[in-house]
Each structure stands twice: as structure tokens, then as C-alpha cells.
Amino acid sequence: MKKVDLVYTRLRTEERMIADALRGRGCAVELHADSGLVLSLDRERWRDGAPVLMRSMSFTRARYLASILEVKGSRVLNSAHAISTCGDKALTTLALAARDIPMPWAFLGFEEESCVAEIDRRGYPSVTKPVLGSWGRMVARMDGRSAAEGLMSMRFEMGGAQDHVALVQQYIDKPGYDLRVYVMGRAVGGIRRRSEHWITNTARGAIPERYEVPASHARLAERAAEAVGGDILAVDLLETRDGRVLVNEINHCVEFARSIEVSGIPLPELMADYVLGVLP
Amino acid sequence: MHPQKQLDTVGVNECPTCAAPMDGTNLMEGEVVTCKGCSAELEVVSLTPLRFEEAPEVEEDWGE
């Protein structure tokens, strides 16, 4: 019998629906809470070596678990490399840059004054976000030098050494929404996320809408997914008011509970089909 | 963590936060559900008997 190991942090609507879709296709699903996993650091096979669907919503746990399981010979979706790249916005941006994929300009800095000077040089507004962050938390727009000074001061005064990295990105004046394209080898659909706030994250209250993905957007999202080497990804696109489309971020643990009813895209079933497609 | 009383009727228990009745139909162990009474996120820690606990706090690196 076909079998998949599904690793989760919380058994949310998403994980439940994916597990149900796999089981509905005659595939056994073994569920593993990441909090309970203690894995030896060696090449010894984990359990029966079945493919692992990594649905840990913790970036730290997902990255380490995927890395360990790959050394043990498991096929992990998404791969440790894809998780490491997508979970770090600086590395995501670099992967996109390496493939010349259109994106907002961005820079990385490690010291307050030099970062403020560079923001000044590039102009306002601009955006700063933590390299490791989620759900739009601590993403901030800098409308002028005072805001830049304050935010850079906080960036470098608080936290530990790993937090003292400033990612600054071009602010894109969006037409009230951004776009998300789901990619599983190919683009399978998308949603538009509309908000009066400039942060268009459904975790922050943006409203999902139906979005028929045009071929040009699909191809752009597929190129972005290839750049980070992922299997099942959500590629966030920003559309400028003059019609250009830029890749903003890529997510490796795709959430869809807030959008699936509106989008009509059967993501759990598509994910199950994709996972079963990699089974030996 | 709050102690839970165990009910004789399998399939029904209450929210550990607001005591609203919780229906256990079609739930899985480990599943996170939202209490309709107080919107608390609750984890199903046992099905027989049905028991809920407050779901673990969201950590800084959770989410997409």
C-alpha cells in the first residue's frame, strides 16, 4: 500500500484536508507532530523510508527535520534546500536574482547608519522586513528618514546577532491587491488578495478573491519556483500600477484555509496527486 | 493547562477556556479547532474520552 509520512506542527484545516485527500486516493498517511520527533543524526533510515510531506509550520523545525530526513534517504517535500531558501527572505531574493527574475529591488545591511544612508540614497517609501518572519509580522514601511532611523535603530538594538540583519526592499504601489500563484511543478491556480492596507496578507485580514492566472503570470511563478527548487509552493506576485509583475516572496508551507472556498482551487487534492506522483 | 472533567458521554466535552460545549464528531487526535464560544484555539488531545487543551502558543517562526 502506498504510504506518506506527514509532519505537522498543528493539525490545522490544511493538514487535515491534505491527509483526507491522500487517504481518499488509497494512500496511508502517518501523522507525526514535529514537537514529538527526536531524530538521530546519522544515515539510518527513518521508519520505512516513505516520502515525507513536511507540513511543519515552524521554519526552524521544518528546515532541520527536512535536512535530517534527507540524509536518512527520505524524499522530503518540500526539500531542505527549498525550505531553507524560501524561509529566509534574503536567500529567496538572491535565488530570484540569480535567475534574473523580476522583483522589487532589495538590499541587505548589517549596521544602522550604513543602512539608513543607503535607504536615503534609494529613496522613500521603502519597506523593511525581517529575513526570517511570517504572516507579515514586523514588515514596516518607511515613508521618510525619521521612520528609517527609528526602524533601523530597533533592528540593530533588539534581539541577538541573528536578528541584526536589515532587509530593505522597494515599496511597490500596488493597485489594492497582490497575487498568489500555486505551483506544483506547474502553476495550478491562484488567488488575488485584496486589502485597503498595503500589507496584503490573508493572515492580516486581506480578502481572497478568484483570480484566473494568465499564462505570463503562470510562467513567472514557475520560473520563481524553479529558482528555489521547491515542489509545492505559493509564489506571491506584486503588480505595479503600470502593469509590471514582480515576484515578492515564495512560501514553502502553503496555507489555504482562508482562501479555498473562494478560490475554488482543490489544493488538497492537487497536493495529494503531486505527492503520489513522486512515490516509487 | 486546566484539569478537565471527563464526561460519560463520549463525543461531547467543553472548552477548557470558556466551558462552551464542544462536539467531537469527525475530529482527529492532534487536530486544532476553534471554540465557537470564545474563539480559543484548542487541540484535541484525546478522543476517548474527548479532551481538549489550549493549543500551543504560536511561535515567532511559525507560518508562511
CSV table of C-alpha atoms in Angstrom, one decimal:
chain,number,residue,atom,x,y,z
A,1,MET,CA,0.0,0.0,0.0
A,2,LYS,CA,1.2,3.5,-0.8
A,3,LYS,CA,2.2,5.5,2.3
A,4,VAL,CA,3.2,9.0,3.2
A,5,ASP,CA,4.6,10.4,6.4
A,6,LEU,CA,3.1,13.8,7.2
A,7,VAL,CA,5.0,16.0,9.7
A,8,TYR,CA,3.0,18.8,11.3
A,9,THR,CA,3.2,21.4,14.0
A,10,ARG,CA,-0.5,21.9,14.3
A,11,LEU,CA,-3.0,19.6,12.7
A,12,ARG,CA,-4.9,22.5,11.0
A,13,THR,CA,-7.6,22.5,8.4
A,14,GLU,CA,-4.9,22.3,5.8
A,15,GLU,CA,-3.2,19.3,7.1
A,16,ARG,CA,-6.5,17.6,7.8
A,17,MET,CA,-7.7,18.2,4.2
A,18,ILE,CA,-4.4,17.0,2.7
A,19,ALA,CA,-4.4,13.8,4.8
A,20,ASP,CA,-8.0,13.2,3.8
A,21,ALA,CA,-7.2,13.7,0.1
A,22,LEU,CA,-4.3,11.3,0.3
A,23,ARG,CA,-6.4,8.7,2.1
A,24,GLY,CA,-9.1,9.1,-0.4
A,25,ARG,CA,-6.6,8.1,-3.0
A,26,GLY,CA,-5.8,4.8,-1.2
A,27,CYS,CA,-2.6,6.2,0.4
A,28,ALA,CA,-1.9,5.5,4.0
A,29,VAL,CA,-0.9,8.6,6.0
A,30,GLU,CA,1.1,8.5,9.2
A,31,LEU,CA,0.9,11.8,11.1
A,32,HIS,CA,3.9,13.0,13.2
A,33,ALA,CA,3.8,16.0,15.4
A,34,ASP,CA,7.1,17.8,15.0
A,35,SER,CA,7.2,18.5,18.7
A,36,GLY,CA,7.5,14.8,19.4
A,37,LEU,CA,10.2,13.9,16.9
A,38,VAL,CA,13.7,13.1,18.2
A,39,LEU,CA,15.9,12.0,15.3
A,40,SER,CA,19.4,10.6,15.4
A,41,LEU,CA,21.9,12.4,13.2
A,42,ASP,CA,23.0,9.6,11.0
A,43,ARG,CA,22.1,7.8,7.8
A,44,GLU,CA,19.9,5.3,9.4
A,45,ARG,CA,16.6,5.1,7.5
A,46,TRP,CA,13.7,6.8,9.3
A,47,ARG,CA,10.8,4.4,9.7
A,48,ASP,CA,10.1,2.7,6.4
A,49,GLY,CA,11.6,5.4,4.2
A,50,ALA,CA,8.3,6.6,2.8
A,51,PRO,CA,8.1,10.1,1.3
A,52,VAL,CA,7.7,12.8,3.9
A,53,LEU,CA,5.3,15.7,3.4
A,54,MET,CA,6.8,18.4,5.5
A,55,ARG,CA,3.9,20.5,6.9
A,56,SER,CA,5.7,21.8,9.9
A,57,MET,CA,4.7,25.4,10.2
A,58,SER,CA,7.8,26.2,12.2
A,59,PHE,CA,10.6,27.3,9.9
A,60,THR,CA,13.3,26.1,12.3
A,61,ARG,CA,11.8,22.7,12.8
A,62,ALA,CA,10.9,22.2,9.1
A,63,ARG,CA,14.4,23.1,8.0
A,64,TYR,CA,16.2,20.8,10.4
A,65,LEU,CA,13.8,17.9,10.1
A,66,ALA,CA,13.9,18.0,6.3
A,67,SER,CA,17.8,18.2,6.4
A,68,ILE,CA,18.0,15.2,8.7
A,69,LEU,CA,15.4,13.1,6.9
A,70,GLU,CA,17.1,13.7,3.5
A,71,VAL,CA,20.4,12.4,4.9
A,72,LYS,CA,18.5,9.4,6.1
A,73,GLY,CA,17.4,8.8,2.5
A,74,SER,CA,13.8,10.1,2.6
A,75,ARG,CA,12.3,12.1,-0.2
A,76,VAL,CA,11.0,15.2,1.6
A,77,LEU,CA,8.5,17.6,0.1
A,78,ASN,CA,9.5,20.4,0.1
A,79,SER,CA,13.2,19.7,0.2
A,80,ALA,CA,15.5,21.1,2.9
A,81,HIS,CA,17.1,23.3,0.3
A,82,ALA,CA,13.7,24.8,-0.8
A,83,ILE,CA,12.6,25.3,2.8
A,84,SER,CA,15.9,26.9,3.7
A,85,THR,CA,15.7,29.2,0.7
A,86,CYS,CA,12.0,30.2,1.0
A,87,GLY,CA,12.1,30.6,4.8
A,88,ASP,CA,14.9,33.2,4.5
A,89,LYS,CA,13.7,36.3,2.5
A,90,ALA,CA,17.3,37.3,1.8
A,91,LEU,CA,18.1,33.9,0.3
A,92,THR,CA,14.8,33.9,-1.6
A,93,THR,CA,15.7,37.2,-3.1
A,94,LEU,CA,19.2,36.0,-4.0
A,95,ALA,CA,17.8,32.9,-5.7
A,96,LEU,CA,15.5,35.1,-7.8
A,97,ALA,CA,18.3,37.5,-8.6
A,98,ALA,CA,20.5,34.6,-9.8
A,99,ARG,CA,17.8,33.7,-12.4
A,100,ASP,CA,17.2,37.4,-13.4
A,101,ILE,CA,13.6,37.0,-12.2
A,102,PRO,CA,11.8,40.4,-12.0
A,103,MET,CA,11.4,41.5,-8.4
A,104,PRO,CA,11.5,44.7,-6.3
A,105,TRP,CA,15.0,46.0,-5.7
A,106,ALA,CA,16.4,44.9,-2.3
A,107,PHE,CA,19.5,45.2,-0.3
A,108,LEU,CA,20.9,43.7,2.9
A,109,GLY,CA,22.9,45.5,5.5
A,110,PHE,CA,24.4,44.9,8.9
A,111,GLU,CA,24.8,48.2,10.6
A,112,GLU,CA,22.3,51.0,11.4
A,113,GLU,CA,24.0,54.1,9.9
A,114,SER,CA,25.1,52.5,6.6
A,115,CYS,CA,21.6,51.1,6.1
A,116,VAL,CA,19.9,54.4,6.8
A,117,ALA,CA,22.3,56.1,4.3
A,118,GLU,CA,21.5,53.5,1.6
A,119,ILE,CA,17.8,53.9,2.2
A,120,ASP,CA,18.2,57.6,1.9
A,121,ARG,CA,20.1,57.2,-1.3
A,122,ARG,CA,17.5,54.9,-2.8
A,123,GLY,CA,14.5,57.0,-1.7
A,124,TYR,CA,11.2,56.7,0.1
A,125,PRO,CA,8.9,55.0,0.7
A,126,SER,CA,10.7,51.7,1.1
A,127,VAL,CA,10.0,48.5,3.1
A,128,THR,CA,12.0,46.6,5.7
A,129,LYS,CA,11.1,43.1,6.9
A,130,PRO,CA,12.9,40.5,9.0
A,131,VAL,CA,14.7,38.0,6.9
A,132,LEU,CA,13.1,35.3,9.0
A,133,GLY,CA,9.5,36.2,9.5
A,134,SER,CA,6.0,35.2,8.7
A,135,TRP,CA,2.4,36.4,8.4
A,136,GLY,CA,3.5,39.9,7.6
A,137,ARG,CA,4.8,40.4,11.1
A,138,MET,CA,7.3,43.2,11.6
A,139,VAL,CA,7.0,44.3,8.0
A,140,ALA,CA,7.2,48.1,8.0
A,141,ARG,CA,7.0,50.9,5.5
A,142,MET,CA,9.4,53.7,5.8
A,143,ASP,CA,8.0,56.9,4.4
A,144,GLY,CA,10.9,59.1,5.3
A,145,ARG,CA,14.2,59.4,7.1
A,146,SER,CA,12.8,59.5,10.6
A,147,ALA,CA,11.0,56.2,10.1
A,148,ALA,CA,14.1,54.7,8.6
A,149,GLU,CA,16.2,55.9,11.5
A,150,GLY,CA,13.7,54.5,14.0
A,151,LEU,CA,13.2,51.2,12.4
A,152,MET,CA,16.9,50.6,11.7
A,153,SER,CA,17.7,51.5,15.3
A,154,MET,CA,15.2,48.9,16.5
A,155,ARG,CA,16.5,46.4,14.0
A,156,PHE,CA,20.0,46.7,15.4
A,157,GLU,CA,19.3,47.4,19.0
A,158,MET,CA,17.0,44.5,19.7
A,159,GLY,CA,17.4,40.7,19.6
A,160,GLY,CA,20.5,38.8,19.0
A,161,ALA,CA,23.2,38.6,16.3
A,162,GLN,CA,20.9,36.6,14.0
A,163,ASP,CA,18.4,39.4,14.1
A,164,HIS,CA,20.9,42.2,13.2
A,165,VAL,CA,20.3,41.9,9.5
A,166,ALA,CA,18.3,44.5,7.7
A,167,LEU,CA,16.5,43.5,4.5
A,168,VAL,CA,15.2,46.6,2.7
A,169,GLN,CA,13.0,46.3,-0.3
A,170,GLN,CA,11.5,48.6,-2.8
A,171,TYR,CA,7.9,49.7,-1.9
A,172,ILE,CA,5.5,48.8,-4.7
A,173,ASP,CA,2.4,50.9,-5.0
A,174,LYS,CA,0.0,48.1,-5.6
A,175,PRO,CA,-3.5,48.6,-7.0
A,176,GLY,CA,-5.1,47.4,-3.8
A,177,TYR,CA,-4.2,43.7,-4.1
A,178,ASP,CA,-1.4,41.2,-4.6
A,179,LEU,CA,-1.4,37.9,-6.4
A,180,ARG,CA,-0.6,34.4,-5.3
A,181,VAL,CA,0.1,31.6,-7.7
A,182,TYR,CA,0.3,28.0,-6.5
A,183,VAL,CA,3.0,25.9,-8.2
A,184,MET,CA,3.3,22.2,-8.1
A,185,GLY,CA,5.7,21.5,-10.9
A,186,ARG,CA,3.4,23.8,-12.9
A,187,ALA,CA,1.2,26.6,-11.9
A,188,VAL,CA,-2.2,25.2,-10.8
A,189,GLY,CA,-4.1,28.3,-10.0
A,190,GLY,CA,-4.0,31.4,-7.8
A,191,ILE,CA,-5.8,33.9,-5.7
A,192,ARG,CA,-5.9,37.7,-5.6
A,193,ARG,CA,-5.6,39.1,-2.1
A,194,ARG,CA,-7.3,42.5,-1.7
A,195,SER,CA,-6.8,44.9,1.2
A,196,GLU,CA,-7.0,48.6,1.9
A,197,HIS,CA,-3.8,48.1,3.9
A,198,TRP,CA,-0.6,48.0,2.0
A,199,ILE,CA,0.2,44.6,3.6
A,200,THR,CA,-2.0,42.1,1.6
A,201,ASN,CA,-1.6,39.0,3.7
A,202,THR,CA,-4.8,37.0,4.5
A,203,ALA,CA,-3.4,36.4,8.0
A,204,ARG,CA,-3.6,40.1,8.3
A,205,GLY,CA,-7.1,40.4,7.0
A,206,ALA,CA,-6.7,40.6,3.3
A,207,ILE,CA,-9.7,39.2,1.4
A,208,PRO,CA,-9.0,36.4,-1.1
A,209,GLU,CA,-10.7,36.7,-4.5
A,210,ARG,CA,-10.8,34.5,-7.5
A,211,TYR,CA,-8.0,35.1,-10.0
A,212,GLU,CA,-7.6,33.4,-13.4
A,213,VAL,CA,-3.9,33.2,-13.7
A,214,PRO,CA,-2.8,34.5,-17.1
A,215,ALA,CA,-0.1,32.5,-18.9
A,216,SER,CA,2.5,35.2,-18.3
A,217,HIS,CA,2.0,35.1,-14.5
A,218,ALA,CA,2.0,31.4,-14.5
A,219,ARG,CA,5.3,31.2,-16.3
A,220,LEU,CA,6.8,33.8,-14.0
A,221,ALA,CA,5.7,31.9,-10.9
A,222,GLU,CA,7.0,28.6,-12.4
A,223,ARG,CA,10.4,30.3,-13.0
A,224,ALA,CA,10.4,31.5,-9.4
A,225,ALA,CA,9.6,28.1,-8.1
A,226,GLU,CA,12.4,26.6,-10.2
A,227,ALA,CA,14.8,29.1,-8.8
A,228,VAL,CA,14.2,27.9,-5.2
A,229,GLY,CA,13.9,24.3,-6.2
A,230,GLY,CA,10.6,23.6,-4.5
A,231,ASP,CA,7.8,21.0,-5.1
A,232,ILE,CA,4.7,22.6,-3.6
A,233,LEU,CA,4.9,26.4,-3.4
A,234,ALA,CA,2.9,29.6,-3.2
A,235,VAL,CA,4.6,32.4,-5.2
A,236,ASP,CA,3.5,35.9,-4.2
A,237,LEU,CA,3.4,38.4,-7.1
A,238,LEU,CA,3.2,42.2,-6.9
A,239,GLU,CA,1.6,44.1,-9.8
A,240,THR,CA,2.6,47.6,-10.3
A,241,ARG,CA,0.1,50.3,-11.3
A,242,ASP,CA,1.9,50.4,-14.7
A,243,GLY,CA,1.3,46.7,-15.3
A,244,ARG,CA,4.6,45.1,-14.4
A,245,VAL,CA,4.6,41.9,-12.4
A,246,LEU,CA,7.3,41.2,-9.8
A,247,VAL,CA,8.0,38.2,-7.6
A,248,ASN,CA,7.8,39.2,-3.9
A,249,GLU,CA,8.1,36.1,-1.7
A,250,ILE,CA,7.8,32.3,-2.0
A,251,ASN,CA,6.1,30.2,0.6
A,252,HIS,CA,7.1,26.6,1.3
A,253,CYS,CA,4.3,25.5,3.7
A,254,VAL,CA,1.3,26.7,1.7
A,255,GLU,CA,-1.7,27.8,3.8
A,256,PHE,CA,-5.1,27.9,2.1
A,257,ALA,CA,-7.8,27.5,4.8
A,258,ARG,CA,-8.9,31.2,4.5
A,259,SER,CA,-9.0,31.1,0.7
A,260,ILE,CA,-10.0,27.7,-0.6
A,261,GLU,CA,-13.7,28.3,-0.6
A,262,VAL,CA,-13.3,31.5,-2.6
A,263,SER,CA,-10.6,30.3,-4.9
A,264,GLY,CA,-12.3,27.0,-5.8
A,265,ILE,CA,-8.9,25.5,-6.4
A,266,PRO,CA,-8.8,22.0,-5.0
A,267,LEU,CA,-5.4,22.4,-3.4
A,268,PRO,CA,-5.5,19.4,-1.1
A,269,GLU,CA,-6.4,17.1,-4.0
A,270,LEU,CA,-3.7,18.7,-6.2
A,271,MET,CA,-1.1,18.3,-3.4
A,272,ALA,CA,-2.1,14.7,-2.9
A,273,ASP,CA,-1.8,14.0,-6.6
A,274,TYR,CA,1.6,15.6,-6.7
A,275,VAL,CA,2.8,13.7,-3.7
A,276,LEU,CA,1.6,10.4,-5.1
A,277,GLY,CA,3.3,11.3,-8.3
A,278,VAL,CA,6.7,11.1,-6.5
A,279,LEU,CA,6.1,7.8,-4.9
A,280,PRO,CA,8.2,5.0,-6.2
B,1,MET,CA,-3.3,23.8,31.5
B,2,HIS,CA,-6.7,23.3,33.1
B,3,PRO,CA,-7.8,20.0,34.6
B,4,GLN,CA,-10.7,18.6,32.6
B,5,LYS,CA,-13.7,16.7,33.9
B,6,GLN,CA,-14.4,13.6,32.0
B,7,LEU,CA,-17.9,13.2,30.8
B,8,ASP,CA,-19.7,9.9,30.5
B,9,THR,CA,-21.0,10.8,27.1
B,10,VAL,CA,-18.2,10.2,24.6
B,11,GLY,CA,-18.1,12.8,21.9
B,12,VAL,CA,-19.0,15.9,23.9
B,13,ASN,CA,-16.9,17.9,26.2
B,14,GLU,CA,-16.3,21.5,26.9
B,15,CYS,CA,-13.9,24.3,26.1
B,16,PRO,CA,-11.2,24.5,28.8
B,17,THR,CA,-11.3,28.3,28.4
B,18,CYS,CA,-15.0,29.2,28.4
B,19,ALA,CA,-16.7,25.9,29.1
B,20,ALA,CA,-18.8,26.1,25.9
B,21,PRO,CA,-19.8,22.6,24.8
B,22,MET,CA,-17.6,21.1,22.2
B,23,ASP,CA,-18.7,18.5,19.7
B,24,GLY,CA,-16.1,15.8,18.9
B,25,THR,CA,-17.7,14.4,15.8
B,26,ASN,CA,-15.3,13.7,13.0
B,27,LEU,CA,-12.2,15.1,14.9
B,28,MET,CA,-8.7,13.6,14.8
B,29,GLU,CA,-6.3,13.5,17.7
B,30,GLY,CA,-3.9,16.4,17.4
B,31,GLU,CA,-6.3,18.5,15.4
B,32,VAL,CA,-6.6,22.2,16.2
B,33,VAL,CA,-10.1,23.6,16.3
B,34,THR,CA,-11.6,27.0,17.2
B,35,CYS,CA,-14.1,27.2,20.1
B,36,LYS,CA,-17.3,28.8,18.8
B,37,GLY,CA,-17.8,30.3,22.3
B,38,CYS,CA,-14.6,32.2,22.9
B,39,SER,CA,-12.5,31.7,19.7
B,40,ALA,CA,-9.8,30.0,21.6
B,41,GLU,CA,-7.6,27.6,19.6
B,42,LEU,CA,-7.9,24.2,21.1
B,43,GLU,CA,-6.0,21.0,20.4
B,44,VAL,CA,-7.7,17.6,20.6
B,45,VAL,CA,-5.5,15.7,23.0
B,46,SER,CA,-7.7,12.6,23.3
B,47,LEU,CA,-10.7,11.2,21.5
B,48,THR,CA,-11.9,8.6,24.0
B,49,PRO,CA,-12.6,10.4,26.3
B,50,LEU,CA,-12.8,13.5,24.3
B,51,ARG,CA,-10.4,16.1,25.8
B,52,PHE,CA,-9.2,19.5,24.6
B,53,GLU,CA,-6.4,21.6,25.7
B,54,GLU,CA,-5.4,25.1,24.7
B,55,ALA,CA,-3.3,24.8,21.5
B,56,PRO,CA,0.4,25.6,21.9
B,57,GLU,CA,1.2,29.3,21.6
B,58,VAL,CA,2.2,30.5,18.2
B,59,GLU,CA,6.0,30.9,18.0
B,60,GLU,CA,7.9,33.5,16.2
B,61,ASP,CA,8.9,31.3,13.3
B,62,TRP,CA,5.5,29.8,12.6
B,63,GLY,CA,3.6,30.5,9.5
B,64,GLU,CA,4.1,31.4,5.9
